[in-house]
Amino acid sequence: MSVMPGVSEAGAARQRSASFAILASKSDGALALLDRIGRPVTLRRDQALFHEGDAARYGFKVIAGALRSCRLLADGRRHITEFFLPGDYVGLNGEETHGFTAEAVSAASLVQYPLSAVEKIASAQPQVSKSLLALLRQHLSAAQQQMLLLGRKNAVERIASFLLAMGERSDDSEHVLLPMTRGDIADHLGLTTETVSRVFTQLKAQHVIQLKSTTEVRVTDVGALEELAAAA
Amino acid sequence: MSVMPGVSEAGAARQRSASFAILASKSDGALALLDRIGRPVTLRRDQALFHEGDAARYGFKVIAGALRSCRLLADGRRHITEFFLPGDYVGLNGEETHGFTAEAVSAASLVQYPLSAVEKIASAQPQVSKSLLALLRQHLSAAQQQMLLLGRKNAVERIASFLLAMGERSDDSEHVLLPMTRGDIADHLGLTTETVSRVFTQLKAQHVIQLKSTTEVRVTDVGALEELAAAA
DNA sequence: CGGGGCGTTGAAAAGCGTCAACCCTTGTGG
DNA sequence: CCACAAGGGTTGACGCTTTTCAACGCCCCG
């Protein structure tokens, strides 16, 4: 139930220089074609990439750092739909206006694609439009899984599921980095900061995880974590 | 947290006769083209249209009655992703295998489209593939809204939001039919049957709604209901 | 006429949220 | 270089919302 400080800068800060290595996502496939038309973008921590309701003119790929996508209630209650990590695409849903706000969880580097150019490539390259469609389907499936979590899992099951999911997205599934705050995790899992913190402490006491720092988790007992996650 | 009785019949009951009027959805647009290749299907109450994991060979449109799409946890806890009402399309996400189980909430009539034929039409008619894409986007956006509800709204806000959403989908937004049980509503909103029932009783006592029967709600004070829904 | 599912209501319990205090880290400015 | 402030994280005590468990009534269908 946290409220973000007013990050009013609507546009993304651009940087003209930069020729940092373009990161190839695990299963990019056809979407690697988009990188030809990409321009670099950087964000400071908590800076918005775009806001809910903004006209969608660009799509993005995360190179480094992490983002969050948020939806808000009128009184400030927040839900974080998902986190975007290096290799993830943001804003390629083909909407006229963005359906959520995207903000940097930590300082982040991205590549920006003009959607007009994306459409042109997609209509010329069926593989690209297929990949975009697959992306959309994956997001829908993940959203359905998250609804099950939010509607039916308890605090421990939510955290366990989250850690396993983050593990699967990282190079070493037993060494998980959490660039976001406890409050961000809480807003993603439908909990409070305090509950997230307490469950971490509890899992640590049960020797299921180790906390090397607040942002670095070592999963010492994957089996137990999977047990606790109450999988489908 | 209810468990459905084992509806083991995997396929849909077909009926060869039937030339009931094909229902045109409010904003069907291009998808009306699909009706040429449709064949009628009927389901009894609680009968499955397809199961999670089944190969996706058909898409469907609801003509009459209502369906639910479910995801389950290993111990039987259930979440209902969404309800499908007359005019809604089911199973047109373009997945290889269905990501959820679809069951009839009440006796239902549908039209069945072979997906191979759908693909053929879609590739020949850009309007059709655009409409299918739009459908997918709408589902994703609705899922994000539902995650906000499940993660951050209390019981009264959930029920109020649900009644408003059902109202918008019906002809007369102040006269809402609820073909599903209290348990179905609970599994959709992340609550229990008892809580759903209690909130209905409470809204009735506050003269926000009337219960003409268990399946028929009259919204007597839309403003109050919107107030209670804690909209975005 | 009887039975079973569904809905409602009540009482008690539990899980999580709220409020508050405190610690630690980080970064900023003197 | 150090002091201090600010934000994030942890922990504790308490309370409230929702769940759990139970009983009962009703309606529909066999």
Coordinates of C-alpha atoms (C1' of nucleotides) in Angstrom, one line a residue:
Chain A
M1 CA 0.0 0.0 0.0
S2 CA 2.9 2.4 -0.6
V3 CA 2.7 5.5 -2.7
M4 CA 5.5 6.5 -5.0
P5 CA 7.1 9.8 -4.6
G6 CA 6.0 12.0 -7.5
V7 CA 8.3 11.2 -10.4
S8 CA 7.0 13.7 -12.8
E9 CA 9.4 13.4 -15.6
A10 CA 7.2 11.8 -18.3
G11 CA 9.7 11.2 -21.0
A12 CA 12.7 9.0 -20.8
A13 CA 16.2 10.5 -20.5
R14 CA 18.1 9.8 -23.6
Q15 CA 21.7 9.4 -24.1
R16 CA 23.3 10.0 -27.4
S17 CA 26.6 8.3 -26.9
A18 CA 26.7 4.8 -25.6
S19 CA 27.4 1.7 -27.7
F20 CA 27.1 -0.7 -24.9
A21 CA 26.8 -4.3 -25.9
I22 CA 23.3 -5.2 -27.1
L23 CA 22.2 -8.0 -24.8
A24 CA 20.7 -11.0 -26.6
S25 CA 17.8 -12.5 -24.7
K26 CA 17.7 -16.2 -24.0
S27 CA 15.0 -16.9 -26.6
D28 CA 14.9 -13.7 -28.6
G29 CA 14.6 -15.4 -31.9
A30 CA 13.1 -13.1 -34.4
L31 CA 12.9 -10.1 -32.2
A32 CA 16.7 -9.7 -32.4
L33 CA 15.8 -8.0 -35.7
L34 CA 14.4 -5.1 -33.8
D35 CA 17.8 -4.2 -32.4
R36 CA 18.7 -2.6 -35.8
I37 CA 16.3 0.2 -35.1
G38 CA 17.1 0.5 -31.4
R39 CA 18.4 3.6 -29.6
P40 CA 19.8 3.6 -26.1
V41 CA 17.9 5.0 -23.1
T42 CA 18.9 5.2 -19.5
L43 CA 16.8 5.7 -16.4
R44 CA 17.7 6.7 -12.9
R45 CA 16.2 4.9 -10.0
D46 CA 12.4 5.5 -9.6
Q47 CA 12.3 7.4 -12.9
A48 CA 9.3 6.6 -15.1
L49 CA 9.7 5.2 -18.6
F50 CA 6.1 6.0 -19.4
H51 CA 2.8 6.5 -17.5
E52 CA -0.5 4.7 -17.7
G53 CA -2.6 6.4 -20.4
D54 CA 0.4 7.8 -22.3
A55 CA 0.2 7.4 -26.0
A56 CA 2.4 4.3 -26.9
R57 CA 5.1 5.5 -29.3
Y58 CA 8.0 3.3 -28.3
G59 CA 8.7 -0.2 -27.3
F60 CA 11.7 -1.1 -25.2
K61 CA 14.1 -3.9 -24.2
V62 CA 15.9 -3.9 -20.9
I63 CA 19.6 -4.1 -21.1
A64 CA 20.6 -3.6 -17.5
G65 CA 18.9 -2.8 -14.3
A66 CA 15.2 -3.6 -13.6
L67 CA 11.8 -2.0 -14.1
R68 CA 8.4 -2.4 -12.6
S69 CA 4.9 -2.0 -14.2
C70 CA 2.3 -0.5 -11.8
R71 CA -1.4 0.0 -11.7
L72 CA -2.9 2.3 -9.0
L73 CA -6.2 2.8 -7.1
A74 CA -7.5 6.3 -6.6
D75 CA -6.3 6.3 -2.9
G76 CA -2.8 5.3 -3.9
R77 CA -2.9 1.6 -3.3
R78 CA -0.6 0.0 -5.8
H79 CA -0.1 -3.3 -7.6
I80 CA 3.1 -4.2 -9.5
T81 CA 2.0 -6.3 -12.4
E82 CA 5.5 -7.6 -13.1
F83 CA 9.2 -6.9 -13.0
F84 CA 11.2 -6.5 -16.1
L85 CA 14.8 -7.8 -16.0
P86 CA 17.6 -7.7 -18.6
G87 CA 16.4 -9.2 -21.8
D88 CA 12.7 -8.5 -21.2
Y89 CA 10.6 -6.4 -23.6
V90 CA 8.4 -3.6 -22.4
G91 CA 5.6 -1.8 -24.1
L92 CA 5.3 -4.1 -27.2
N93 CA 1.7 -5.1 -26.5
G94 CA 0.5 -3.1 -29.5
E95 CA -1.8 -0.9 -27.4
E96 CA -2.7 2.6 -28.5
T97 CA -2.0 3.9 -25.0
H98 CA 0.0 2.2 -22.3
G99 CA -2.1 0.3 -19.9
F100 CA 0.3 0.7 -17.0
T101 CA 3.1 2.9 -15.7
A102 CA 6.6 1.6 -16.1
E103 CA 9.3 2.8 -13.7
A104 CA 12.9 2.0 -13.0
V105 CA 13.4 -0.1 -9.8
S106 CA 17.1 0.6 -10.1
A107 CA 19.2 2.6 -12.5
A108 CA 18.5 1.0 -15.8
S109 CA 19.7 0.9 -19.5
L110 CA 17.3 0.1 -22.2
V111 CA 17.0 0.1 -26.0
Q112 CA 14.1 2.1 -27.5
Y113 CA 12.2 1.0 -30.6
P114 CA 9.8 3.4 -32.4
L115 CA 6.6 1.4 -32.7
S116 CA 6.0 2.7 -36.2
A117 CA 9.2 1.0 -37.3
V118 CA 8.3 -2.1 -35.3
E119 CA 5.0 -2.4 -37.1
K120 CA 6.8 -2.0 -40.4
I121 CA 9.2 -4.8 -39.6
A122 CA 6.5 -7.0 -38.2
S123 CA 4.3 -6.8 -41.3
A124 CA 7.3 -7.6 -43.5
Q125 CA 8.7 -10.4 -41.2
P126 CA 6.0 -12.8 -40.1
Q127 CA 8.4 -14.3 -37.6
V128 CA 8.6 -11.0 -35.8
S129 CA 4.8 -10.6 -35.5
K130 CA 4.6 -14.2 -34.4
S131 CA 7.2 -13.5 -31.7
L132 CA 5.3 -10.4 -30.6
L133 CA 2.1 -12.4 -30.4
A134 CA 3.9 -15.1 -28.4
L135 CA 5.2 -12.5 -26.0
L136 CA 1.6 -11.3 -25.4
R137 CA 0.4 -14.8 -24.7
Q138 CA 3.2 -15.4 -22.3
H139 CA 2.2 -12.3 -20.4
L140 CA -1.4 -13.4 -20.3
S141 CA -0.4 -16.8 -19.0
A142 CA 1.8 -15.3 -16.4
A143 CA -1.0 -12.9 -15.3
Q144 CA -3.3 -15.9 -14.9
Q145 CA -0.7 -17.6 -12.7
Q146 CA -0.3 -14.5 -10.7
M147 CA -4.1 -14.2 -10.1
L148 CA -4.0 -17.7 -8.7
L149 CA -1.2 -16.7 -6.4
L150 CA -3.0 -13.5 -5.3
G151 CA -6.3 -15.1 -4.9
R152 CA -5.4 -18.3 -3.2
K153 CA -1.9 -18.5 -1.8
N154 CA -0.8 -17.4 1.7
A155 CA 2.2 -15.2 2.5
V156 CA 4.8 -18.0 2.7
E157 CA 3.6 -19.6 -0.6
R158 CA 3.7 -16.2 -2.3
I159 CA 7.2 -15.4 -1.3
A160 CA 8.4 -19.0 -2.1
S161 CA 6.7 -18.8 -5.5
F162 CA 8.3 -15.4 -6.1
L163 CA 11.8 -16.6 -5.2
L164 CA 11.5 -19.6 -7.5
A165 CA 10.2 -17.5 -10.3
M166 CA 13.1 -15.0 -9.9
G167 CA 15.5 -17.9 -9.7
E168 CA 14.3 -19.3 -13.0
R169 CA 14.9 -16.0 -14.6
S170 CA 18.5 -15.7 -13.4
D171 CA 21.6 -17.4 -14.6
D172 CA 22.1 -19.3 -11.3
S173 CA 18.7 -20.3 -10.0
E174 CA 20.0 -20.7 -6.5
H175 CA 21.6 -17.3 -6.4
V176 CA 18.8 -14.7 -6.7
L177 CA 19.3 -11.0 -7.0
L178 CA 16.4 -8.8 -5.8
P179 CA 17.0 -5.3 -7.2
M180 CA 13.6 -4.2 -5.9
T181 CA 12.7 -3.1 -2.4
R182 CA 10.6 -5.1 0.1
G183 CA 7.8 -2.7 -0.6
D184 CA 8.0 -3.4 -4.3
I185 CA 7.9 -7.1 -3.6
A186 CA 4.9 -6.6 -1.3
D187 CA 3.0 -4.6 -4.0
H188 CA 3.7 -7.4 -6.4
L189 CA 2.5 -10.1 -4.1
G190 CA -0.4 -8.4 -2.5
L191 CA 1.3 -8.2 1.0
T192 CA 2.9 -5.5 3.2
T193 CA 6.5 -4.7 3.6
E194 CA 6.4 -6.1 7.1
T195 CA 5.0 -9.4 6.1
V196 CA 7.5 -9.8 3.3
S197 CA 10.3 -9.1 5.7
R198 CA 8.9 -11.5 8.3
V199 CA 8.6 -14.3 5.8
F200 CA 12.2 -13.8 4.6
T201 CA 13.4 -14.0 8.2
Q202 CA 11.3 -17.1 8.7
L203 CA 12.7 -18.8 5.6
K204 CA 16.2 -17.9 6.8
A205 CA 15.5 -19.4 10.2
Q206 CA 14.3 -22.6 8.5
H207 CA 17.5 -22.7 6.5
V208 CA 15.7 -22.6 3.2
I209 CA 17.4 -19.4 2.1
Q210 CA 20.4 -17.3 3.2
L211 CA 20.3 -13.5 3.0
K212 CA 23.8 -12.4 1.9
S213 CA 22.5 -8.9 1.8
T214 CA 19.0 -7.4 1.5
T215 CA 19.2 -7.7 -2.3
E216 CA 21.0 -11.0 -2.5
V217 CA 19.4 -14.4 -1.7
R218 CA 21.0 -17.8 -1.8
V219 CA 18.5 -20.6 -2.0
T220 CA 20.0 -23.4 0.1
D221 CA 17.1 -25.8 -0.2
V222 CA 15.2 -25.7 -3.5
G223 CA 13.1 -28.7 -2.7
A224 CA 11.8 -27.1 0.5
L225 CA 11.1 -23.9 -1.3
E226 CA 9.1 -25.8 -4.0
E227 CA 7.3 -27.6 -1.3
L228 CA 6.4 -24.2 0.3
A229 CA 5.3 -22.7 -3.0
A230 CA 2.3 -25.0 -3.3
A231 CA 2.7 -25.3 -7.1
A232 CA -0.1 -25.9 -9.5
Chain B
M1 CA -11.4 -23.0 -2.0
S2 CA -13.9 -25.3 -3.4
V3 CA -13.1 -28.4 -5.5
M4 CA -15.1 -29.2 -8.5
P5 CA -16.7 -32.6 -8.7
G6 CA -14.8 -34.6 -11.3
V7 CA -16.2 -33.8 -14.6
S8 CA -14.2 -36.2 -16.6
E9 CA -15.8 -35.8 -20.0
A10 CA -13.0 -34.2 -21.9
G11 CA -14.7 -33.5 -25.2
A12 CA -17.7 -31.2 -25.7
A13 CA -21.1 -32.7 -26.4
R14 CA -22.0 -32.0 -30.0
Q15 CA -25.4 -31.6 -31.4
R16 CA -26.0 -32.0 -35.1
S17 CA -29.4 -30.4 -35.4
A18 CA -29.8 -26.9 -34.1
S19 CA -30.0 -23.8 -36.2
F20 CA -30.5 -21.4 -33.3
A21 CA -29.9 -17.8 -34.2
I22 CA -26.2 -16.9 -34.3
L23 CA -25.7 -14.2 -31.7
A24 CA -23.7 -11.2 -32.9
S25 CA -21.5 -9.8 -30.2
K26 CA -21.6 -6.1 -29.5
S27 CA -18.3 -5.3 -31.1
D28 CA -17.7 -8.4 -33.1
G29 CA -16.5 -6.6 -36.2
A30 CA -14.4 -8.8 -38.3
L31 CA -14.8 -11.9 -36.1
A32 CA -18.3 -12.3 -37.4
L33 CA -16.5 -13.8 -40.4
L34 CA -15.7 -16.8 -38.3
D35 CA -19.4 -17.8 -38.0
R36 CA -19.3 -19.3 -41.5
I37 CA -17.1 -22.1 -40.2
G38 CA -18.9 -22.6 -36.9
R39 CA -20.7 -25.7 -35.7
P40 CA -23.0 -25.7 -32.7
V41 CA -22.0 -27.3 -29.3
T42 CA -23.9 -27.6 -26.1
L43 CA -22.7 -28.2 -22.6
R44 CA -24.5 -29.3 -19.5
R45 CA -23.9 -27.6 -16.2
D46 CA -20.4 -28.2 -14.9
Q47 CA -19.3 -30.0 -18.0
A48 CA -15.9 -29.2 -19.3
L49 CA -15.3 -27.6 -22.7
F50 CA -11.6 -28.4 -22.5
H51 CA -9.0 -29.0 -19.8
E52 CA -5.8 -27.2 -19.0
G53 CA -3.1 -28.9 -21.0
D54 CA -5.4 -30.2 -23.8
A55 CA -4.2 -29.6 -27.3
A56 CA -6.0 -26.5 -28.6
R57 CA -7.9 -27.6 -31.7
Y58 CA -11.0 -25.5 -31.5
G59 CA -12.0 -22.0 -30.6
F60 CA -15.5 -21.1 -29.4
K61 CA -18.1 -18.4 -29.0
V62 CA -20.7 -18.4 -26.3
I63 CA -24.2 -18.2 -27.6
A64 CA -26.2 -18.8 -24.4
G65 CA -25.4 -19.7 -20.8
A66 CA -22.1 -19.0 -19.2
L67 CA -18.6 -20.6 -18.7
R68 CA -15.8 -20.2 -16.3
S69 CA -12.0 -20.6 -16.9
C70 CA -10.1 -22.1 -14.0
R71 CA -6.6 -22.7 -12.8
L72 CA -5.9 -25.1 -9.9
L73 CA -3.3 -25.7 -7.2
A74 CA -2.2 -29.2 -6.4
D75 CA -4.3 -29.3 -3.2
G76 CA -7.5 -28.3 -5.1
R77 CA -7.5 -24.5 -4.4
R78 CA -9.1 -22.9 -7.4
H79 CA -9.0 -19.6 -9.1
I80 CA -11.5 -18.6 -11.8
T81 CA -9.7 -16.3 -14.2
E82 CA -12.9 -15.0 -15.9
F83 CA -16.5 -15.8 -16.8
F84 CA -17.6 -16.1 -20.4
L85 CA -21.0 -14.7 -21.2
P86 CA -23.0 -14.8 -24.5
G87 CA -21.0 -13.1 -27.2
D88 CA -17.6 -13.9 -25.6
Y89 CA -14.9 -15.9 -27.4
V90 CA -13.1 -18.7 -25.6
G91 CA -9.9 -20.4 -26.6
L92 CA -8.8 -18.1 -29.4
N93 CA -5.5 -17.1 -27.8
G94 CA -3.5 -19.0 -30.3
E95 CA -1.9 -21.3 -27.8
E96 CA -0.7 -24.8 -28.7
T97 CA -2.3 -26.2 -25.6
H98 CA -5.0 -24.6 -23.5
G99 CA -3.7 -22.7 -20.5
F100 CA -6.8 -23.2 -18.4
T101 CA -9.8 -25.4 -18.0
A102 CA -13.1 -24.1 -19.3
E103 CA -16.3 -25.4 -17.8
A104 CA -20.0 -24.6 -18.1
V105 CA -21.4 -22.6 -15.1
S106 CA -24.9 -23.2 -16.4
A107 CA -26.1 -25.2 -19.4
A108 CA -24.6 -23.5 -22.4
S109 CA -24.7 -23.3 -26.2
L110 CA -21.6 -22.4 -28.1
V111 CA -20.3 -22.2 -31.6
Q112 CA -17.1 -24.2 -32.4
Y113 CA -14.5 -23.1 -34.8
P114 CA -11.7 -25.4 -36.0
L115 CA -8.5 -23.5 -35.2
S116 CA -6.9 -24.6 -38.5
A117 CA -9.7 -22.8 -40.3
V118 CA -9.5 -19.8 -38.1
E119 CA -5.8 -19.5 -38.9
K120 CA -6.6 -19.7 -42.6
I121 CA -9.2 -17.0 -42.4
A122 CA -6.9 -14.8 -40.2
S123 CA -4.0 -15.0 -42.6
A124 CA -6.3 -14.1 -45.5
Q125 CA -8.2 -11.4 -43.6
P126 CA -5.9 -8.9 -41.8
Q127 CA -9.0 -7.6 -40.0
V128 CA -9.6 -10.9 -38.4
S129 CA -6.1 -11.3 -37.1
K130 CA -6.2 -7.8 -35.8
S131 CA -9.4 -8.6 -34.0
L132 CA -7.9 -11.7 -32.4
L133 CA -4.9 -9.7 -31.3
A134 CA -7.2 -7.0 -29.8
L135 CA -9.1 -9.8 -28.0
L136 CA -5.8 -11.0 -26.5
R137 CA -4.9 -7.5 -25.4
Q138 CA -8.2 -6.9 -23.7
H139 CA -7.8 -10.1 -21.8
L140 CA -4.4 -9.1 -20.6
S141 CA -5.6 -5.7 -19.6
A142 CA -8.5 -7.2 -17.7
A143 CA -6.1 -9.6 -16.0
Q144 CA -4.0 -6.7 -14.8
Q145 CA -7.1 -5.0 -13.4
Q146 CA -8.1 -8.3 -11.7
M147 CA -4.6 -8.6 -10.1
L148 CA -5.0 -5.1 -8.6
L149 CA -8.4 -6.2 -7.2
L150 CA -7.0 -9.5 -5.8
G151 CA -3.9 -7.9 -4.4
R152 CA -5.2 -4.7 -2.9
K153 CA -9.0 -4.5 -2.5
N154 CA -11.0 -5.7 0.5
A155 CA -14.1 -7.9 0.3
V156 CA -16.6 -5.2 -0.2
E157 CA -14.6 -3.5 -2.9
R158 CA -14.2 -6.8 -4.7
I159 CA -17.9 -7.5 -4.7
A160 CA -18.8 -4.0 -5.7
S161 CA -16.2 -4.0 -8.6
F162 CA -17.5 -7.4 -9.7
L163 CA -21.2 -6.3 -9.7
L164 CA -20.3 -3.2 -11.7
A165 CA -18.3 -5.2 -14.2
M166 CA -21.1 -7.7 -14.6
G167 CA -23.5 -4.8 -15.0
E168 CA -21.4 -3.3 -17.8
R169 CA -21.6 -6.6 -19.6
S170 CA -25.3 -6.9 -19.4
D171 CA -28.1 -5.1 -21.4
D172 CA -29.4 -3.3 -18.3
S173 CA -26.5 -2.4 -16.1
E174 CA -28.8 -2.0 -13.1
H175 CA -30.3 -5.5 -13.6
V176 CA -27.5 -8.0 -13.2
L177 CA -27.9 -11.8 -13.6
L178 CA -25.4 -14.0 -11.8
P179 CA -25.6 -17.5 -13.4
M180 CA -22.6 -18.7 -11.3
T181 CA -22.8 -19.9 -7.7
R182 CA -21.5 -17.9 -4.6
G183 CA -18.6 -20.4 -4.6
D184 CA -17.7 -19.5 -8.2
I185 CA -17.8 -15.8 -7.4
A186 CA -15.6 -16.5 -4.4
D187 CA -13.1 -18.3 -6.5
H188 CA -13.0 -15.5 -8.9
L189 CA -12.5 -12.8 -6.3
G190 CA -10.2 -14.6 -4.0
L191 CA -12.7 -14.9 -1.1
T192 CA -14.8 -17.6 0.5
T193 CA -18.5 -18.5 -0.2
E194 CA -19.4 -17.2 3.3
T195 CA -17.7 -13.8 2.8
V196 CA -19.4 -13.4 -0.6
S197 CA -22.7 -14.2 1.0
R198 CA -22.1 -11.8 3.9
V199 CA -21.2 -8.9 1.7
F200 CA -24.3 -9.4 -0.5
T201 CA -26.4 -9.3 2.7
Q202 CA -24.5 -6.2 3.8
L203 CA -25.0 -4.4 0.5
K204 CA -28.7 -5.3 0.6
A205 CA -29.0 -3.9 4.2
Q206 CA -27.4 -0.7 2.9
H207 CA -30.0 -0.5 0.1
V208 CA -27.2 -0.5 -2.5
I209 CA -28.6 -3.6 -4.1
Q210 CA -31.7 -5.8 -4.0
L211 CA -31.6 -9.6 -4.3
K212 CA -34.6 -10.6 -6.4
S213 CA -33.3 -14.2 -6.2
T214 CA -29.9 -15.6 -5.6
T215 CA -29.1 -15.2 -9.2
E216 CA -30.7 -11.9 -9.9
V217 CA -29.4 -8.6 -8.5
R218 CA -30.9 -5.2 -8.9
V219 CA -28.5 -2.3 -8.4
T220 CA -30.5 0.4 -6.7
D221 CA -27.7 2.8 -6.0
V222 CA -25.0 2.7 -8.7
G223 CA -23.2 5.7 -7.3
A224 CA -22.8 4.1 -3.9
L225 CA -21.6 0.9 -5.6
E226 CA -19.0 2.8 -7.5
E227 CA -18.0 4.6 -4.3
L228 CA -17.6 1.2 -2.6
A229 CA -15.6 -0.3 -5.6
A230 CA -12.6 2.0 -5.0
A231 CA -12.0 2.5 -8.7
A232 CA -8.6 3.1 -10.2
Chain C
dC1 C1' -41.7 -37.2 -0.3
dG2 C1' -37.0 -37.1 0.5
dG3 C1' -32.2 -35.8 -0.3
dG4 C1' -28.6 -33.0 -1.7
dG5 C1' -26.5 -28.9 -3.1
dC6 C1' -26.5 -24.1 -2.3
dG7 C1' -27.0 -20.1 0.5
dT8 C1' -27.2 -17.7 4.9
dT9 C1' -25.9 -16.8 9.5
dG10 C1' -23.2 -17.2 13.9
dA11 C1' -19.2 -17.9 16.8
dA12 C1' -14.5 -18.5 17.2
dA13 C1' -9.8 -18.5 15.4
dA14 C1' -6.0 -17.2 12.6
dG15 C1' -3.4 -14.8 9.5
dC16 C1' -2.1 -10.7 8.0
dG17 C1' -2.2 -5.6 8.5
dT18 C1' -1.3 -1.6 11.3
dC19 C1' 1.3 1.1 14.3
dA20 C1' 5.5 2.0 16.4
dA21 C1' 10.3 1.7 17.6
dC22 C1' 14.7 0.8 16.3
dC23 C1' 18.8 -0.4 13.4
dC24 C1' 21.5 -0.1 9.5
dT25 C1' 23.1 1.7 5.3
dT26 C1' 23.8 5.4 2.2
dG27 C1' 24.6 9.7 0.6
dT28 C1' 25.0 14.5 1.5
dG29 C1' 26.9 18.6 3.2
dG30 C1' 29.6 21.0 6.5
Chain D
dC1 C1' 36.6 13.2 6.9
dC2 C1' 33.0 13.1 9.9
dA3 C1' 28.2 14.1 11.3
dC4 C1' 23.8 13.8 10.3
dA5 C1' 19.6 13.0 7.9
dA6 C1' 16.7 10.0 5.2
dG7 C1' 15.1 5.8 3.5
dG8 C1' 14.9 0.9 3.7
dG9 C1' 14.6 -3.1 6.6
dT10 C1' 13.5 -5.7 10.8
dT11 C1' 11.0 -6.8 14.9
dG12 C1' 7.3 -6.5 18.4
dA13 C1' 2.5 -5.8 20.1
dC14 C1' -2.0 -5.4 19.0
dG15 C1' -6.2 -5.4 16.3
dC16 C1' -9.2 -6.3 12.5
dT17 C1' -10.7 -8.5 8.4
dT18 C1' -11.5 -12.7 6.7
dT19 C1' -11.4 -17.6 7.2
dT20 C1' -12.9 -21.7 9.4
dC21 C1' -16.2 -24.6 11.4
dA22 C1' -20.8 -25.5 12.3
dA23 C1' -25.8 -25.4 12.0
dC24 C1' -29.8 -24.6 9.6
dG25 C1' -33.2 -23.4 5.9
dC26 C1' -34.5 -23.5 1.3
dC27 C1' -35.2 -24.9 -3.3
dC28 C1' -34.9 -28.0 -6.9
dC29 C1' -34.9 -32.4 -8.7
dG30 C1' -35.2 -37.2 -8.5

